[in-house]
GROMACS .gro file of C-alpha atoms in nm:
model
  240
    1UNK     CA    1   0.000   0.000   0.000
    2UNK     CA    2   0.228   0.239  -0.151
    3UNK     CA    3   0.243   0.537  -0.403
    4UNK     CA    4  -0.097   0.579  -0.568
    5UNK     CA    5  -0.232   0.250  -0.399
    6UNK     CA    6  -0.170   0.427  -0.044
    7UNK     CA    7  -0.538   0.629   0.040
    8UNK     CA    8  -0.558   0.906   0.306
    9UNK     CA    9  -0.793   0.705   0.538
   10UNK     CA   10  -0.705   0.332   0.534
   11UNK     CA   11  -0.819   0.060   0.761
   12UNK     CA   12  -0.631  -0.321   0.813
   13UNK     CA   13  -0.917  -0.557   0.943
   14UNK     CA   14  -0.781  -0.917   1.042
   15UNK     CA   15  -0.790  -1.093   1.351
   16UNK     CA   16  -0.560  -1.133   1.644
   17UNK     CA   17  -0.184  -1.239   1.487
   18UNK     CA   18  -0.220  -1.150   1.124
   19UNK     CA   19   0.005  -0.867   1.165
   20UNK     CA   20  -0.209  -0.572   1.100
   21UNK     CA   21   0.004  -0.295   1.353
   22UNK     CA   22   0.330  -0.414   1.175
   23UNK     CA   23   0.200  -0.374   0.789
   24UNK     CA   24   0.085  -0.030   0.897
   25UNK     CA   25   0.448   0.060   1.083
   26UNK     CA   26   0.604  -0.071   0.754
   27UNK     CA   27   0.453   0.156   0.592
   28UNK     CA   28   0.657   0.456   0.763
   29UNK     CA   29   0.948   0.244   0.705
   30UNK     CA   30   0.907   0.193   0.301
   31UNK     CA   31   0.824   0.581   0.261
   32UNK     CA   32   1.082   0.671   0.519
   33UNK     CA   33   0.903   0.875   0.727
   34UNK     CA   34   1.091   1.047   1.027
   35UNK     CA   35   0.966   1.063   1.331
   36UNK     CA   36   0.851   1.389   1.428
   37UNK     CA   37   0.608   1.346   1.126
   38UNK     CA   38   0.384   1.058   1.239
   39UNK     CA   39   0.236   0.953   1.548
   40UNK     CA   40   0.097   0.642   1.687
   41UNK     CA   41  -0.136   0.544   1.989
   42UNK     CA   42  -0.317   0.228   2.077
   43UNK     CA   43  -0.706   0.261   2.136
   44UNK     CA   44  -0.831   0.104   2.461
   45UNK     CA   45  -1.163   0.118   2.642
   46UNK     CA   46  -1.012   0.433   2.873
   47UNK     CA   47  -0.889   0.632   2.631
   48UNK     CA   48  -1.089   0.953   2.589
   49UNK     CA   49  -1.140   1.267   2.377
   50UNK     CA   50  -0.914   1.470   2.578
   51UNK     CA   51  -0.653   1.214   2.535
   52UNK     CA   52  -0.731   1.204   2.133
   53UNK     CA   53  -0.834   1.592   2.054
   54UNK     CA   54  -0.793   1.820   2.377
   55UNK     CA   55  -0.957   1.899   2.719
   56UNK     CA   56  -0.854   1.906   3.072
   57UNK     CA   57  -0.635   1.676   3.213
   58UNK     CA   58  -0.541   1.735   3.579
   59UNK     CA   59  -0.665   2.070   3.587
   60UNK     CA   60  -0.463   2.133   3.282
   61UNK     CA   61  -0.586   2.192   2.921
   62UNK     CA   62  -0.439   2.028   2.670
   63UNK     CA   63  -0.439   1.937   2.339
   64UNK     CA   64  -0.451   1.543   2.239
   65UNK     CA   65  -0.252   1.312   2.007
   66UNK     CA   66  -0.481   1.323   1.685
   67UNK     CA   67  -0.515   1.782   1.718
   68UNK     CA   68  -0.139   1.794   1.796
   69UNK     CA   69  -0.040   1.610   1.482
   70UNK     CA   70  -0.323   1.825   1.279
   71UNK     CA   71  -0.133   2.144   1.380
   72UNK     CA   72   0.237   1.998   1.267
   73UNK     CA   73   0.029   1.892   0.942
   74UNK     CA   74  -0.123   2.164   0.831
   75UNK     CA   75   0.186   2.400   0.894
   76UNK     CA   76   0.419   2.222   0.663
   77UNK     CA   77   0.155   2.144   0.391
   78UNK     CA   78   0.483   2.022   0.179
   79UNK     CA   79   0.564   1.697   0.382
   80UNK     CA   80   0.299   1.427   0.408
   81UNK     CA   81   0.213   1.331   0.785
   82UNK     CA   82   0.075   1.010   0.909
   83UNK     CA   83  -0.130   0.864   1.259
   84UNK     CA   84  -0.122   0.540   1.315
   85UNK     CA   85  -0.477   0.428   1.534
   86UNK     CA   86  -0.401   0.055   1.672
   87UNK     CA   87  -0.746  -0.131   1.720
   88UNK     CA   88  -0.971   0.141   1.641
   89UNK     CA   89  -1.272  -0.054   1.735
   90UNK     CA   90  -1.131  -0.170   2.119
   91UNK     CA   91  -1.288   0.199   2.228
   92UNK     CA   92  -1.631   0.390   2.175
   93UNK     CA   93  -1.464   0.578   1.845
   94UNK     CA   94  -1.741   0.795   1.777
   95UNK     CA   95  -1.716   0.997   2.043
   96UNK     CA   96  -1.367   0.995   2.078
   97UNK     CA   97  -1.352   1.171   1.728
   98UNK     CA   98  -1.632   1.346   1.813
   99UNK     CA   99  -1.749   1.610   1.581
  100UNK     CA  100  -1.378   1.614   1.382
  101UNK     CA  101  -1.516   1.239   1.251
  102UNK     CA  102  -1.723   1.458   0.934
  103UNK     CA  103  -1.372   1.648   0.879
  104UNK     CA  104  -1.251   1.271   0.765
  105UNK     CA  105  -1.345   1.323   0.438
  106UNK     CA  106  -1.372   1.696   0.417
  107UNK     CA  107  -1.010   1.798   0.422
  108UNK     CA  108  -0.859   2.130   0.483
  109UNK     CA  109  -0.638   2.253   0.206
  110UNK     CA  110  -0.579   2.618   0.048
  111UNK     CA  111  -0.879   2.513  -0.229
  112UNK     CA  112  -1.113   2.365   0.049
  113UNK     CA  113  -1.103   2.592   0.386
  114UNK     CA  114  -1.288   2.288   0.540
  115UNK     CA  115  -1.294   2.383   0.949
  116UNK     CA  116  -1.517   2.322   1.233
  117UNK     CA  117  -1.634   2.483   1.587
  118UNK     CA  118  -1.551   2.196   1.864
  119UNK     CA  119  -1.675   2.124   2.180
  120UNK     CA  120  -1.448   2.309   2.351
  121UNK     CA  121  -1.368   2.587   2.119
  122UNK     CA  122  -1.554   2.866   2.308
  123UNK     CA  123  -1.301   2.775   2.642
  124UNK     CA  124  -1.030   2.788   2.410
  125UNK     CA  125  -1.166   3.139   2.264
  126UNK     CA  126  -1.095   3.262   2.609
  127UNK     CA  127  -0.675   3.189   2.623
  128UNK     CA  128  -0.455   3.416   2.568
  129UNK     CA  129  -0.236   3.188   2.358
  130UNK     CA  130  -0.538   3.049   2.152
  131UNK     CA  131  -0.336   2.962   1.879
  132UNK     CA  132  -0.107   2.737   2.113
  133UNK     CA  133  -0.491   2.498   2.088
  134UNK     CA  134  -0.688   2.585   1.753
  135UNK     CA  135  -0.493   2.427   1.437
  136UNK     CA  136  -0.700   2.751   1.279
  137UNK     CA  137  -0.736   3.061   1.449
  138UNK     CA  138  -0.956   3.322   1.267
  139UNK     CA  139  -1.060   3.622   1.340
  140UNK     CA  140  -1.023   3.538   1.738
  141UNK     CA  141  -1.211   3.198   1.707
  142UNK     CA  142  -1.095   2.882   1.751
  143UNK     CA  143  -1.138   2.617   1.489
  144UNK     CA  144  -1.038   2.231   1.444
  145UNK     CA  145  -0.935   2.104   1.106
  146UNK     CA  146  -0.786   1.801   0.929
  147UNK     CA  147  -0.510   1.891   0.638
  148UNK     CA  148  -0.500   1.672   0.357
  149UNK     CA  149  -0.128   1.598   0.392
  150UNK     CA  150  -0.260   1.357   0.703
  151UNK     CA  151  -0.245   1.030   0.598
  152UNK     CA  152  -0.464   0.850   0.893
  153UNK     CA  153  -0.444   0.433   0.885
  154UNK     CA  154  -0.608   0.236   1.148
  155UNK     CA  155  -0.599  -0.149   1.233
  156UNK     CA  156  -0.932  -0.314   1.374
  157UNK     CA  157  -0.926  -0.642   1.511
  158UNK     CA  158  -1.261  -0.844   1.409
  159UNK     CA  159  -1.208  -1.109   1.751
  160UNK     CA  160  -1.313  -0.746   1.963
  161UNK     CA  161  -1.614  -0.724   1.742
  162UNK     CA  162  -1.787  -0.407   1.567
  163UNK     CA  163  -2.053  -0.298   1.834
  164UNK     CA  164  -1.826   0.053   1.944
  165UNK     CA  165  -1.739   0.164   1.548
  166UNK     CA  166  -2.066   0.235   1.344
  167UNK     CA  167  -2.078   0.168   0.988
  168UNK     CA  168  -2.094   0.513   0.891
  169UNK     CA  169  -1.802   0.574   1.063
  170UNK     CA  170  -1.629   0.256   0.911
  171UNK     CA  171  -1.723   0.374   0.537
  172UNK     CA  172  -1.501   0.645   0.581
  173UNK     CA  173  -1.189   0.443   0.549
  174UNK     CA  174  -1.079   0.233   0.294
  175UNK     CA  175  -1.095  -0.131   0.402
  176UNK     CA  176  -0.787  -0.357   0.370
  177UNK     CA  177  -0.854  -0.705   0.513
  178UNK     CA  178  -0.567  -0.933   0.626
  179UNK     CA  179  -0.563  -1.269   0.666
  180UNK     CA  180  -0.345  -1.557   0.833
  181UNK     CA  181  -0.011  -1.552   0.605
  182UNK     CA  182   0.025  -1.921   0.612
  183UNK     CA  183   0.337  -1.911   0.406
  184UNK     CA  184   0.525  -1.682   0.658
  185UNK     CA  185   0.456  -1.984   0.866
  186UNK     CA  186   0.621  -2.190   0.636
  187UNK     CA  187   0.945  -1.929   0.647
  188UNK     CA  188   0.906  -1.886   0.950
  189UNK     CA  189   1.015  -2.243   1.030
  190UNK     CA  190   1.205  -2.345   0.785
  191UNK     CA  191   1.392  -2.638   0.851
  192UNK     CA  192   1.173  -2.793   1.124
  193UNK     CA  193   1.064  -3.132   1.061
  194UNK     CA  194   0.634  -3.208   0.976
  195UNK     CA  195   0.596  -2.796   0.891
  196UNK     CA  196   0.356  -2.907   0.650
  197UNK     CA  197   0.166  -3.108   0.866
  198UNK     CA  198   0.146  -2.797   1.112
  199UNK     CA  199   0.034  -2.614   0.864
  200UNK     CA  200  -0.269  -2.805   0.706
  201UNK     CA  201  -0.355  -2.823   1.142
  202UNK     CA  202  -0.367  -2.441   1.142
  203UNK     CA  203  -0.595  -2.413   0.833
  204UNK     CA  204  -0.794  -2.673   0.959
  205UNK     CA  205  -0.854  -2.417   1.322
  206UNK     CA  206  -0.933  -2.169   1.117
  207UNK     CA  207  -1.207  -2.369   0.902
  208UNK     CA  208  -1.353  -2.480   1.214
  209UNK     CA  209  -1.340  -2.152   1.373
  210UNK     CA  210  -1.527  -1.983   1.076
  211UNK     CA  211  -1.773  -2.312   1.044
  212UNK     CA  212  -1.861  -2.224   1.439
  213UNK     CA  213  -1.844  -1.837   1.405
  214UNK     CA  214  -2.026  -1.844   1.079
  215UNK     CA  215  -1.778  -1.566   1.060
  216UNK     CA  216  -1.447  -1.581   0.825
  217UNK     CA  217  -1.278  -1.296   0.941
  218UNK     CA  218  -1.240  -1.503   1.303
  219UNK     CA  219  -0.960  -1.705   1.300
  220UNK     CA  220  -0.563  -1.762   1.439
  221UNK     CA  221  -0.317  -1.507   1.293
  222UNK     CA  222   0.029  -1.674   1.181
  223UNK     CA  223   0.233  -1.472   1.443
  224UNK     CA  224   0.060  -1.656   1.688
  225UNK     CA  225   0.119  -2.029   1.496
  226UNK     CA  226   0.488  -1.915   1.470
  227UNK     CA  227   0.539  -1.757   1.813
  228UNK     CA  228   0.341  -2.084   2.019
  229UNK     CA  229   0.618  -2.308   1.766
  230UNK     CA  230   0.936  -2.103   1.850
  231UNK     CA  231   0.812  -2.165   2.244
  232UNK     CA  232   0.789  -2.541   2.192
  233UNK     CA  233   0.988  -2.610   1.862
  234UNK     CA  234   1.001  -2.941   1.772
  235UNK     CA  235   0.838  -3.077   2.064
  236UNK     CA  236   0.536  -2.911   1.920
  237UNK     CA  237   0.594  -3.035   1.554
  238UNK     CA  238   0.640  -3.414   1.654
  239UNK     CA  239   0.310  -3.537   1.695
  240UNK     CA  240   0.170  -3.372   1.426
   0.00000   0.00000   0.00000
């Protein structure tokens, strides 16, 4: 997912050990992206929208992870920026994004002045250094915006289900499934006596799984096959 095959709001679905938090970090790696120009965080059912777009955190305001990196973004509108979300659909993401979610796929650029009023633009109307919170500051007003040089990939894990990310929200990214790599298996342990044995036992989990789930997104992701293998090597392999 490179060059023109790279959109600016993809999603990796797959379940628990296909990999999906790597292929997005390779991604940074294959376009070389230093550091200060991406950001990643890890959803979990505490994180908030004070943690993700800004709000008051021990008697502090501050802004969050996904405003931060909208600020860097849209002040160097020549280098492309990228967030990273990690199981987007462990949290309730709707109102974590809030009202920024309809900026997704309404981006700011010099051609589209695409900008919103947040919840808590009328406290930050009040600071002296209001441009210090507001990615755009006109006229005295705070506003929240998303540049179009953000490049925003998330990874969902279908074992945690869909019930906190709504289809509409969902839609808004471009969907990228993943499934169990079985021949990274097969590299993965290379040399090991009855690998192909293993093998046909971890596609037949996986049928069974999806036969019982009526589900074929549920199943084992090869970093788990290959990491449980590693633990017990060939002691594993030998009764297969």
């Amino acid at each position: 997912l490179v060059g023109s095959e790279m959109c600016i709001r993809d999603r990796f679905i797959g379940s628990f050990g296909v990999e999906k938090n790597k292929t997005a970090r390779e991604i940074l790696n294959i376009k070389n992206i230093p550091i200060n120009r991406y950001c990643v965080i890890s959803m979990h059912e505490n994180y908030k929208y004070e943690d993700f777009m800004d709000g008051f955190v021990n008697g502090e305001f501050v802004n969050g992870e996904f405003k931060e990196i909208c600020k860097k973004a849209i002040n160097d509108k020549e280098n492309d920026y990228y967030m990273i979300i990690n199981d987007i659909n462990s949290c309730d993401i709707a109102s974590i994004f809030g009202e920024s979610a309809e900026l997704l796929e309404n981006r700011y650029s010099d051609k589209n002045p695409a900008f919103i009023r947040t919840k808590n633009s009328r406290i930050i109307d009040k600071f002296d250094n209001i441009n210090d919170f507001s990615v755009i500051e006109e006229e005295g007003k705070s506003y929240f915006a998303i540049p179009e040089n953000l490049f925003i990939i998330a990874t969902l894990d279908t074992n945690l289900g869909y019930k906190n990310t709504p289809p509409s929200f969902l839609k808004r990214f471009k969907k990228n499934y993943i499934k169990c790599n079985y021949q990274a298996i097969v590299s993965a342990l290379e040399g090991i006596e009855n690998v192909n044995s293993y093998i046909k036992t971890c596609e037949r989990i996986n049928e069974i799984l999806a036969d019982k789930t009526l589900d074929d997104e549920i199943e084992i992701g090869h970093f788990v096959s290959v990491s449980y293998t590693h633990l017990r090597a060939h002691e594993t392999l030998r009764y297969l």
